[in-house]
Coordinates of C-alpha atoms in Angstrom, one line a residue:
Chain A
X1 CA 20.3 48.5 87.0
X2 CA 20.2 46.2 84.0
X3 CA 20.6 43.0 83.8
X4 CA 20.6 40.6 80.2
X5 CA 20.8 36.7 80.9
X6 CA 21.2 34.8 78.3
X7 CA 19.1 36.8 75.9
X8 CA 18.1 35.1 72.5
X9 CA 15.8 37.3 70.6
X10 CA 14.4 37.8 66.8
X11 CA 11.6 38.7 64.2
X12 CA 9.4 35.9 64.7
X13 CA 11.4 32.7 64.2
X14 CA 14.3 34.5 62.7
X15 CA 17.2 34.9 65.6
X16 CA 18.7 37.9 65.3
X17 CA 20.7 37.6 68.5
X18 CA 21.8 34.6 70.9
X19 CA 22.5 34.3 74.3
X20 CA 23.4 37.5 74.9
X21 CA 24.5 38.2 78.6
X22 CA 25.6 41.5 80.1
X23 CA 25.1 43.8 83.2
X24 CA 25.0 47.8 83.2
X25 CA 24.9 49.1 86.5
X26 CA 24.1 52.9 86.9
X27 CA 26.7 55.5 86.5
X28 CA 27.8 53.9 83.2
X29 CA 27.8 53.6 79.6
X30 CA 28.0 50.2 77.9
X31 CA 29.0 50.3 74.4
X32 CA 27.1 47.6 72.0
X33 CA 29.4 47.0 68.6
X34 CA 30.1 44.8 65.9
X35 CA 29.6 45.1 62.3
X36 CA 26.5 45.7 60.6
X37 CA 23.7 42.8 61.1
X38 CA 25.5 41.6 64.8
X39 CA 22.0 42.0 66.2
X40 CA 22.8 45.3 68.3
X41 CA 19.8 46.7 67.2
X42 CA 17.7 43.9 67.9
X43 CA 19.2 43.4 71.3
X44 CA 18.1 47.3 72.2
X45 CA 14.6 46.8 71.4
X46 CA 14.5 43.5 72.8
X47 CA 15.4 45.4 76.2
X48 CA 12.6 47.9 75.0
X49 CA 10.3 45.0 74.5
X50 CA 9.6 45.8 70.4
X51 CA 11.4 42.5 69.7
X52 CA 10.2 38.7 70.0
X53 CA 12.5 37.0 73.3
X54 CA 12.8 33.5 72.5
X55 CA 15.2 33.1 75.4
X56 CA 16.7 34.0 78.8
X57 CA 15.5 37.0 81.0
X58 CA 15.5 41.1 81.0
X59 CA 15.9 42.2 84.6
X60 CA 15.5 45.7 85.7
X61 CA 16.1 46.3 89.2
X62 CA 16.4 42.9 89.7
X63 CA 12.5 42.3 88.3
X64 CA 12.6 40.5 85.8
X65 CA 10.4 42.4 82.6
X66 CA 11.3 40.1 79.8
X67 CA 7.1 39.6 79.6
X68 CA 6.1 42.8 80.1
X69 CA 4.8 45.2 77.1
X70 CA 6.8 48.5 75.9
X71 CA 4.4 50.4 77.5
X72 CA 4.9 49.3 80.7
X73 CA 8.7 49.2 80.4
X74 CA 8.6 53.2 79.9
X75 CA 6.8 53.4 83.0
X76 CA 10.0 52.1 85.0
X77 CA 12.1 54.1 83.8
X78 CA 13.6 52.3 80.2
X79 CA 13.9 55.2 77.7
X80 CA 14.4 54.7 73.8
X81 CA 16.7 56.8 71.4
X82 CA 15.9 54.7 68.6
X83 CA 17.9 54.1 65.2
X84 CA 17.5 57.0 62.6
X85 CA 15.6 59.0 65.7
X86 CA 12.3 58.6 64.6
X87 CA 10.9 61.5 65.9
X88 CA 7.3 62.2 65.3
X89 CA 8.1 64.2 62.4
X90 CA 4.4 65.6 61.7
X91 CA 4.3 67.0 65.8
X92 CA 6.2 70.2 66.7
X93 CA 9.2 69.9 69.0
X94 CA 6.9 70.6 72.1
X95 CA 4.4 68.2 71.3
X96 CA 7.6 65.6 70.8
X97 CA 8.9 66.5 74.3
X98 CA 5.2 66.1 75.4
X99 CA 4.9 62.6 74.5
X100 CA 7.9 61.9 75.7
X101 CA 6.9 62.0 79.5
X102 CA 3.3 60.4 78.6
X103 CA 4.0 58.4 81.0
X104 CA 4.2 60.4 83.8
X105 CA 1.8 63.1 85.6
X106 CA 1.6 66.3 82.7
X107 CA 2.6 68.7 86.1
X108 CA 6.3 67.6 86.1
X109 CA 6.3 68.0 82.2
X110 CA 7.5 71.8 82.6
X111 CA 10.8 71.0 85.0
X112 CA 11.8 68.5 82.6
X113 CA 11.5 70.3 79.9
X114 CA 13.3 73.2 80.9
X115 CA 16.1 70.5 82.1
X116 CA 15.9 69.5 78.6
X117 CA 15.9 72.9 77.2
X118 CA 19.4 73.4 79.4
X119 CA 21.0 70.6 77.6
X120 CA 20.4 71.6 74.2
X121 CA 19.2 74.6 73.9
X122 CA 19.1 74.9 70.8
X123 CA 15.7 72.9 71.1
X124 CA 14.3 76.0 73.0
X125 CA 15.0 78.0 70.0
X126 CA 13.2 75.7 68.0
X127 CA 10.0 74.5 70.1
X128 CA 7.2 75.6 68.1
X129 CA 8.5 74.3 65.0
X130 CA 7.6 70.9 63.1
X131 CA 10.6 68.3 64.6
X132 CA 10.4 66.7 61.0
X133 CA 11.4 69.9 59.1
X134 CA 14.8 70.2 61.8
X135 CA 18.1 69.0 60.9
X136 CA 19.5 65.8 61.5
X137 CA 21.4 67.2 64.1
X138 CA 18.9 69.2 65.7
X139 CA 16.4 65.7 65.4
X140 CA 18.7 63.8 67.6
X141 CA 18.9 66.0 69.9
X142 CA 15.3 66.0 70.4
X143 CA 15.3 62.3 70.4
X144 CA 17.6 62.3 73.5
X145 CA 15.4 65.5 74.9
X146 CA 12.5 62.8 74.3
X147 CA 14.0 60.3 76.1
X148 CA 14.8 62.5 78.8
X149 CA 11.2 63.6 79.4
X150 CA 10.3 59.6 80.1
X151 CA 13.0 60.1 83.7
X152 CA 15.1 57.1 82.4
X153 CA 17.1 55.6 84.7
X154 CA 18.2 53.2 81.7
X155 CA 18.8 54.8 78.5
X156 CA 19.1 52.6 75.5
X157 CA 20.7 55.0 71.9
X158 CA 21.0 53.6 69.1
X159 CA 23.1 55.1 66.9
X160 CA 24.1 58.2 68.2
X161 CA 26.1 59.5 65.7
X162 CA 25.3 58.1 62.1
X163 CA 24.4 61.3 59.8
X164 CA 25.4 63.6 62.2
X165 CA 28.3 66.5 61.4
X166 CA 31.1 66.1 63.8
X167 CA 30.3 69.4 65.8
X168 CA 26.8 67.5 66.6
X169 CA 27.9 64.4 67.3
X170 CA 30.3 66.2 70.1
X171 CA 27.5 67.6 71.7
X172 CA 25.5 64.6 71.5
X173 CA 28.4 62.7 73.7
X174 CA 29.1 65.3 76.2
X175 CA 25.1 65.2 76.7
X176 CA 25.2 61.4 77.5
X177 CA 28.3 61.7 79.9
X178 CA 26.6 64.4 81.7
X179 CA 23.7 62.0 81.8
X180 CA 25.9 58.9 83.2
X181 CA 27.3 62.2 85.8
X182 CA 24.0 62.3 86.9
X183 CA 23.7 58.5 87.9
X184 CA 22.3 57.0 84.6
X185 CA 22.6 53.6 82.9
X186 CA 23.4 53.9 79.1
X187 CA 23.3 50.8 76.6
X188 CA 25.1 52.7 73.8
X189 CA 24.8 51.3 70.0
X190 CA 27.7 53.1 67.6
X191 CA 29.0 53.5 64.9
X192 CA 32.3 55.4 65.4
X193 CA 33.6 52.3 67.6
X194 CA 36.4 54.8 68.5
X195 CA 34.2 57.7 70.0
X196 CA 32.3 54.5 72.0
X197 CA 35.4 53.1 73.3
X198 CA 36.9 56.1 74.7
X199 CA 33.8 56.9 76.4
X200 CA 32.7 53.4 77.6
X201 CA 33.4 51.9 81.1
X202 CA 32.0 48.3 79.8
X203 CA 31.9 47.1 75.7
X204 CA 29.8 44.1 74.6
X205 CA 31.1 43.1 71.0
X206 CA 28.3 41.0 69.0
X207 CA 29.1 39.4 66.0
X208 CA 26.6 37.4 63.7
X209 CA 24.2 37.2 66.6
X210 CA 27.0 36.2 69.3
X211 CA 28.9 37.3 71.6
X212 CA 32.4 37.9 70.3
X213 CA 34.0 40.0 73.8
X214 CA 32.4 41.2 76.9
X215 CA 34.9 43.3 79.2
X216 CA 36.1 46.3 80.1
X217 CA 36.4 49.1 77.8
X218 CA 40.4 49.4 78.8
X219 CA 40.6 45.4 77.9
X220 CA 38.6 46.2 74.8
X221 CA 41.4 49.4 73.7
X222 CA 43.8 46.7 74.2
X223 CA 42.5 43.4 72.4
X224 CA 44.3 44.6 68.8
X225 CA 42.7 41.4 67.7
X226 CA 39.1 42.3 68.7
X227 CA 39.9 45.7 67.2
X228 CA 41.2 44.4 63.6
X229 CA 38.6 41.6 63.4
X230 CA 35.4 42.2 64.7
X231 CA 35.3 46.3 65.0
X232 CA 37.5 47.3 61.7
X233 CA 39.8 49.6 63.5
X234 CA 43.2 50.0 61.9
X235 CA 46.6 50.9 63.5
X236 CA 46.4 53.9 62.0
X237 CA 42.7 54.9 63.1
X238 CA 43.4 54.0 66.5
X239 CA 46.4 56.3 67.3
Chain B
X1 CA -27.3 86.1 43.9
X2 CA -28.4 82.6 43.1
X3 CA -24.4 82.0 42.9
X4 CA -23.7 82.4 46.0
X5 CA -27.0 80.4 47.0
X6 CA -25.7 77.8 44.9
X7 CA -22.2 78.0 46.8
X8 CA -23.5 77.8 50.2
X9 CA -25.6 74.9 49.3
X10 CA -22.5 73.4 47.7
X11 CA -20.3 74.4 50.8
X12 CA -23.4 72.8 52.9
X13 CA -23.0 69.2 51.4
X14 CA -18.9 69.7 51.3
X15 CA -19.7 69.8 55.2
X16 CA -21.4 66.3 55.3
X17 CA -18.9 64.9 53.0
X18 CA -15.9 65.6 55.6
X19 CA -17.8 65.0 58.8
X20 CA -18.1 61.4 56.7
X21 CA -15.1 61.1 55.3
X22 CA -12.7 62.4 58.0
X23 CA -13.2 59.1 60.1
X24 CA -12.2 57.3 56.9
X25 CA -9.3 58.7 56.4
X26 CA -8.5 58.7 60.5
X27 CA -8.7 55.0 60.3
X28 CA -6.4 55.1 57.1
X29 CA -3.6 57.5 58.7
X30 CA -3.9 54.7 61.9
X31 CA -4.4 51.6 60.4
X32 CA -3.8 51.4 56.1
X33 CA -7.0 50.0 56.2
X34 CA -10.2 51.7 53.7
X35 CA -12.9 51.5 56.4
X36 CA -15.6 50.9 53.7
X37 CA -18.3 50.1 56.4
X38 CA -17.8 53.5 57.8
X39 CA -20.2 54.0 55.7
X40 CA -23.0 51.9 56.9
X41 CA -21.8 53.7 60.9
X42 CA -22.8 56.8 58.5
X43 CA -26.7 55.1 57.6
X44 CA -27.0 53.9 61.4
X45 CA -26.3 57.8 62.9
X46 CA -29.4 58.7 59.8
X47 CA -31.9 55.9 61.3
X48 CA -30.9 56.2 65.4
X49 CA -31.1 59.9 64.7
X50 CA -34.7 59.8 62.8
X51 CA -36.0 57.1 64.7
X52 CA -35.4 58.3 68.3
X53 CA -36.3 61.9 67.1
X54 CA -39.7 60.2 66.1
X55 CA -40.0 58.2 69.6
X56 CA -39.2 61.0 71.2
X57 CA -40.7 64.0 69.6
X58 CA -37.0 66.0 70.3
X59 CA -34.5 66.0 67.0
X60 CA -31.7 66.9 70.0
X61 CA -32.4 63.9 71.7
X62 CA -32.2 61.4 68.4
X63 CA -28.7 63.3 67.5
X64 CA -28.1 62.2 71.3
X65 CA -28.5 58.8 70.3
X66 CA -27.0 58.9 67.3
X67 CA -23.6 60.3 69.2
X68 CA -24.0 57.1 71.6
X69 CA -24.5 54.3 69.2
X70 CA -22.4 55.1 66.6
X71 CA -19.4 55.3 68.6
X72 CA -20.3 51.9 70.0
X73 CA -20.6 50.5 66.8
X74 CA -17.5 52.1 65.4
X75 CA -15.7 50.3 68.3
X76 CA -17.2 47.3 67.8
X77 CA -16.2 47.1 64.3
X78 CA -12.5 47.4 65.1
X79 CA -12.6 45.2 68.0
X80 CA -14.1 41.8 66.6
X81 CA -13.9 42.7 62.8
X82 CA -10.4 44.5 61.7
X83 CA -8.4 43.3 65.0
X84 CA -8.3 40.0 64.7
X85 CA -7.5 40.6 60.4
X86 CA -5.0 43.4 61.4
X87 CA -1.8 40.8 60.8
X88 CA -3.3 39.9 57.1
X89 CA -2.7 41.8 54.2
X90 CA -5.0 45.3 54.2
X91 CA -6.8 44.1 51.2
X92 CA -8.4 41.2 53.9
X93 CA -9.7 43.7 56.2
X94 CA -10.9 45.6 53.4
X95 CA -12.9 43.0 52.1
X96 CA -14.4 42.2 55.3
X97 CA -15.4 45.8 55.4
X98 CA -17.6 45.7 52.1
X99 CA -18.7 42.6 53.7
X100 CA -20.2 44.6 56.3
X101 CA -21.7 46.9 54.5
X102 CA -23.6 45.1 52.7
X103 CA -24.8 43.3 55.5
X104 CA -25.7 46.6 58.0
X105 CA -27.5 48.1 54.8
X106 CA -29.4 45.2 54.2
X107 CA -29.9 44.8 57.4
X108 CA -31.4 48.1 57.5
X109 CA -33.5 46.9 54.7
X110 CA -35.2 44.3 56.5
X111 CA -35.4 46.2 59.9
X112 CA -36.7 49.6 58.5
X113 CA -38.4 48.9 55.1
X114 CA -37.3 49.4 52.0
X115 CA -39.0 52.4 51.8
X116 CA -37.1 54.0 54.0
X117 CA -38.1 56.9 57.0
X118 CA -38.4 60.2 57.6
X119 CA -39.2 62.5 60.1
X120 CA -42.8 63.1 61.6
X121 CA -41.8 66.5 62.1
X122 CA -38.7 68.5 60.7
X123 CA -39.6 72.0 61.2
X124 CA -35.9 73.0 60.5
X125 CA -36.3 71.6 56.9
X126 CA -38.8 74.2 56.1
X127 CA -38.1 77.0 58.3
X128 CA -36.1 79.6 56.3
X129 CA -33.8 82.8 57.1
X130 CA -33.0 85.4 55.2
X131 CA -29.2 86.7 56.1
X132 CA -28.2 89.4 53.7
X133 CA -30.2 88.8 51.0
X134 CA -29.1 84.6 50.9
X135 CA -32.2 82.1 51.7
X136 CA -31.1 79.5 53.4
X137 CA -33.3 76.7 55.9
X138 CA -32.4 75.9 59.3
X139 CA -31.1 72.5 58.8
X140 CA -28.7 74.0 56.4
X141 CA -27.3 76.6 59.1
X142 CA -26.9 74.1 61.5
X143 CA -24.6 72.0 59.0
X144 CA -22.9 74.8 59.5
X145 CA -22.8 75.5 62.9
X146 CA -22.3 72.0 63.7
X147 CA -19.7 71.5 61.5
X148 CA -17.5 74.0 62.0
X149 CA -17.8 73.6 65.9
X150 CA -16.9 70.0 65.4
X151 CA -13.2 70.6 63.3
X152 CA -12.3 73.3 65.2
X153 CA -13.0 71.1 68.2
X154 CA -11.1 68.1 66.8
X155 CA -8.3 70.9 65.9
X156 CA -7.9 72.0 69.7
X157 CA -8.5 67.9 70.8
X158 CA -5.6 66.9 68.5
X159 CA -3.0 70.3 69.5
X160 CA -3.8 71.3 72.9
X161 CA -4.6 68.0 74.9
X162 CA -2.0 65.5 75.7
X163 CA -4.2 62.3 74.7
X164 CA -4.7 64.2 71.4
X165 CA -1.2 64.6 70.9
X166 CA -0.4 61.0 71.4
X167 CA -3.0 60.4 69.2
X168 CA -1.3 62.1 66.5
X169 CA 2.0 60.5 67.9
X170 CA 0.6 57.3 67.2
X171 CA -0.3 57.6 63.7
X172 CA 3.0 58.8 62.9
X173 CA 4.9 56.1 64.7
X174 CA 3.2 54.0 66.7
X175 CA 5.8 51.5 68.0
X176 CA 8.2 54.8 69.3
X177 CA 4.9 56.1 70.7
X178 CA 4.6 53.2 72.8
X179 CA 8.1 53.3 73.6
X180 CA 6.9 56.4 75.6
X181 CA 3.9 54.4 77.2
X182 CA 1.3 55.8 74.6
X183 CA -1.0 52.3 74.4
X184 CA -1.8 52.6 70.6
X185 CA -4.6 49.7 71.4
X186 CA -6.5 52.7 73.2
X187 CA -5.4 55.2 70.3
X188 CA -7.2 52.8 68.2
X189 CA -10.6 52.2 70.3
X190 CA -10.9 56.5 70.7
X191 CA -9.9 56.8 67.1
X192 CA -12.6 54.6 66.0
X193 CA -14.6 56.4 68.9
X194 CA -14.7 59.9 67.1
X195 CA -14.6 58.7 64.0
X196 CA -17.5 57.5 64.0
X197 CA -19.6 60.0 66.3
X198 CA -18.7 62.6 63.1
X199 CA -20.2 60.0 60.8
X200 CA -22.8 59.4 63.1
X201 CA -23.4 63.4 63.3
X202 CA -23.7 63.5 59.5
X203 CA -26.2 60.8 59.1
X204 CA -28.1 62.6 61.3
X205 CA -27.5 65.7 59.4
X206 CA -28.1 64.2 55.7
X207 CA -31.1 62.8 57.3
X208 CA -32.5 66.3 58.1
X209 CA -31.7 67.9 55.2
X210 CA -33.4 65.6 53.0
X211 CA -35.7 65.0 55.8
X212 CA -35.8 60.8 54.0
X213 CA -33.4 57.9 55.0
X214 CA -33.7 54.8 52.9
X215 CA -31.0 51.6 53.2
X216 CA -29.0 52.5 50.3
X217 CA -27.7 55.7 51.8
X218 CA -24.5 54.8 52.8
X219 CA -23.3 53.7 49.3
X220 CA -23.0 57.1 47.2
X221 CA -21.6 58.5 50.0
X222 CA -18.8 56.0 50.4
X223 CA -17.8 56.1 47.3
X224 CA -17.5 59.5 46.7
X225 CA -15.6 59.9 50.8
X226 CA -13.0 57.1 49.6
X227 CA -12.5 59.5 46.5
X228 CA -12.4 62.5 48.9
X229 CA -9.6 60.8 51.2
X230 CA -7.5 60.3 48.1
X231 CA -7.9 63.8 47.0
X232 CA -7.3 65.0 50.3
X233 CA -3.8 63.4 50.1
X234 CA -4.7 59.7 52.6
X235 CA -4.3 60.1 56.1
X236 CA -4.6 64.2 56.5
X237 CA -7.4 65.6 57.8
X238 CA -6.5 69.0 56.2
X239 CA -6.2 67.6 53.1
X240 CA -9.8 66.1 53.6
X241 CA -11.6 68.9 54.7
X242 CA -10.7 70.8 51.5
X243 CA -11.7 68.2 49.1
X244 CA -14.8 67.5 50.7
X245 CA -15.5 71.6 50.2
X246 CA -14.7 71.9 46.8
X247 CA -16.6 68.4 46.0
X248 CA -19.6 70.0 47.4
X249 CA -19.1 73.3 44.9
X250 CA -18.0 71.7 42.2
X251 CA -21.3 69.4 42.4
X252 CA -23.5 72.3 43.0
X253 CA -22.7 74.9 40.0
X254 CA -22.3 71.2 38.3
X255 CA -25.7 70.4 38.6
X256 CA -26.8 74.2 36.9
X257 CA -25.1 73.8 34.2
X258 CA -24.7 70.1 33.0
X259 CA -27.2 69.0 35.3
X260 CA -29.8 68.0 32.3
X261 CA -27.2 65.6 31.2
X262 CA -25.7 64.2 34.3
X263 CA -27.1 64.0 37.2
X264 CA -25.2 65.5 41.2
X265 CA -23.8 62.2 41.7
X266 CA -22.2 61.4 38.3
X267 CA -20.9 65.4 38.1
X268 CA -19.2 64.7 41.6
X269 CA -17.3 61.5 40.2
X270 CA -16.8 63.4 36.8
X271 CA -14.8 65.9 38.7
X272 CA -13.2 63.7 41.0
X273 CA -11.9 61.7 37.9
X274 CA -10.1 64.6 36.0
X275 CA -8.8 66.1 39.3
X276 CA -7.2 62.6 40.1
X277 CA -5.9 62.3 36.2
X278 CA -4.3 65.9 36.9
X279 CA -3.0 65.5 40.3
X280 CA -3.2 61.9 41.6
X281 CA -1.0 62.7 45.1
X282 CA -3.7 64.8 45.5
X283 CA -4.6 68.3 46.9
X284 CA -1.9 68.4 49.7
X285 CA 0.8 66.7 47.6
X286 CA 2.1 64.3 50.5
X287 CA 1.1 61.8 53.0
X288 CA 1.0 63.7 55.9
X289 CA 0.2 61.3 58.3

């Protein structure tokens, strides 16, 4: 589904990440880590297309879209829950869900929705109000709902569960593995490295811009090393 | 009596101001940028509208032209004027902007005279009606009219279509709108678009009501919209719309009462200061856009 070769991206001059290489085929979550400033973020909206590539290729499908704009991206099926949600906090949770599928013809709009009101429906409860007076909880769970109205078959989160309480973040993941169920690709960005490694089948580690491990998420569970070093899990934290 | 006169007449020129100033402050919500030469799109809708209505002999058929060119002009602007400055700090743009101005007005100047135009025949100037008891003049109801069809229009544009919605998606965050395949570039050109049809629409309107366009008639108004966008809390069009109404009353019972000593214009920027001193976020408190 998606392929990274080689991937060296930044602000401008400024690398943020370098030659990062990995594949997510569908029915599968990847999990991105490493410590703050690694260059997961700027990997995720490199894929998006938000961020300068200064080298290697983005393949979707096997096309290659490393030149293509955002726009066109969302029109193949790459869908964004961004850091910190950014939902459109000024538009009501409809309108939110409505730009979502932009992209597509306004008559599937209603199915999806409702497929999105099934997943949380707590969202259905809330349509008509203003997404930025929601919790956060409640916010990124319209920011997947979003994402789900552009028909992803790659979904890139970053961040699922920073700010969230515990309860939400539990819903959050069950709603991504039902996703990956239903045939998706994930590129997941987290925190909680445990939560992410127990429900990865693939883990990319970055770590000052490179890559530090690239496996599968059993190798990752096992590497104490990679654990201790690079995702500051103690003995303790992992049992 | 007379008060409420003096409120609808107040209520009519707190119409022009936000059909003026509410494509200022779109372009601000969109952009950061003060769109000063918005209002010299505001002097070109007076003279198309005038001018063709002379040509032709219909007023409908100069506001016609005045909805075609101003757009165009308003696009124009943004496409070979703030584009190309948009990676600059907004004070470059800006600058640019009162560039333009002066050029369009003096443009205008040496195209149209200095003495400026006016209608060969504007019966709606003179024509009156009597509704309950209030005299007011045709050109004055159709401020109205025009005016309120046009926000509630904008108001159903912005809620109940999707490209409206984007729209409104874009100002908030335009890089996560385009995420979702809203092309902000297009946002932009239609922003721009309307924007400028509503100042065009106000020229035209100003222009009947005084029934006299000269080349300076963008600057007062400029100055007193960017003060209206500010009050109206930047970016929210809301926020605008009120401001612009009470600017209008406050100048009209202003002119009654301290109007030997200060004349409409100076009472308007009188009130606009000691508002500002009390409540400098301004009427709506926060950025809403």
């Amino acid at each position: 589904m998606l392929r990274v070769e080689g991937l060296s991206c930044g602000y401008g001059a400024v690398r943020a990440a370098s030659d990062v290489t990995f594949a997510v085929p569908e029915r599968s979550i990847l999990a991105l880590l490493g410590p703050n400033g690694a260059g997961k973020t700027s990997t995720i909206m490199a894929i998006m297309g938000h961020v300068d590539v200064h080298a290697g290729r983005v393949l979707f499908d096997g096309e290659d879209v490393t030149r293509r704009r955002a726009v066109e991206r969302a029109r193949l099926g790459v869908a964004l829950v961004p850091e910190g949600r950014q939902i459109f906090a000024d538009l009501s949770v409809d309108e939110n869900l409505t730009i979502g599928g932009y992209s597509f013809p306004a008559d599937r709009d209603r199915d999806k929705r409702e497929r999105v009101f099934a997943l949380f429906p707590r969202l259905h409860e809330r349509r008509a109000q203003l997404a930025g007076s929601m919790s956060g909880g409640e916010q990124q769970m319209l920011a997947i709902g979003r994402a789900l109205m552009a028909e992803p078959r790659l979904l890139l989160v970053d961040e699922l569960s920073l700010g969230l309480m515990p309860k939400m973040v539990d819903i959050c993941i069950d709603a991504l593995l039902k996703l990956r169920e239903d045939g998706m690709a994930i590129v997941l960005v987290e925190q909680n490295t445990a939560r992410a490694l127990a429900i990865a089948d693939e883990v990319c580690v970055l770590s000052s811009g490179n890559v530090v491990f690239a496996g599968t998420a059993h190798d990752a569970r096992e590497d104490r090393e990679l654990l201790t070093r690079f995702l500051g899990m103690t003995e303790r934290r992992r049992a | 009596m007379f008060y409420v006169d003096l409120a609808i007449s107040g209520i009519v020129f707190g119409c022009m101001y936000a059909l003026m100033a509410v494509g200022l402050t779109l372009v601000y919500g969109m952009l950061r940028i003060l769109h000063i030469a918005h209002a010299a799109v505001f002097a070109l809708g007076a003279y198309v509208t005038v001018l063709v209505a002379n040509a032709s002999g219909s007023i409908l058929i100069g506001f016609i032209a005045a909805l075609i060119a101003t757009p165009l002009c308003g696009v124009a602007i943004y496409r070979l004027l703030y584009q190309p400055l948009l990676h600059y700090r907004p004070d470059v743009p800006m600058i640019a902007s009162i560039g333009l101005l002066v050029l369009m007005q003096d443009g205008f100047r040496i195209l149209f005279g200095e003495q400026g135009v006016t209608f060969l025949k504007n019966p709606l100037a003179i024509e009156t009606v009597d509704i309950a008891g209030i005299t007011l003049n045709l050109a004055q109801i159709a401020v109205l009219i025009v005016t309120i069809i046009i926000f509630l229009a904008l108001h159903l544009f912005t809620t109940q279509t999707r490209i409206g919605v984007a729209w409104r998606a874009t100002v908030s965050n335009p890089r996560i709108a385009a995420s979702f395949g809203v092309d902000a570039i297009r946002v932009r050109y239609l922003n721009f678009a309307i924007g400028s049809a509503l100042a065009g629409v106000a020229g035209g309107l100003i222009a009947l009501l005084n029934n006299f366009v000269d080349p300076t008639i963008g600057y007062v108004v400029s100055y007193k919209a960017l003060a209206i966008i500010v009050l109206g809390g930047l970016g929210s069009v809301r926020g605008t719309l009120i401001a612009s109404l009470f600017l209008g009353v406050i100048e009209s019972y202003g002119t009654i009462f301290i109007g030997s000593y200060l004349n409409r214009d100076a009472i308007a920027f009188l009130a606009l200061i000691l508002i500002l001193m009390a409540r400098p976020q301004g009427f709506t408190g926060a950025r809403t856009a």
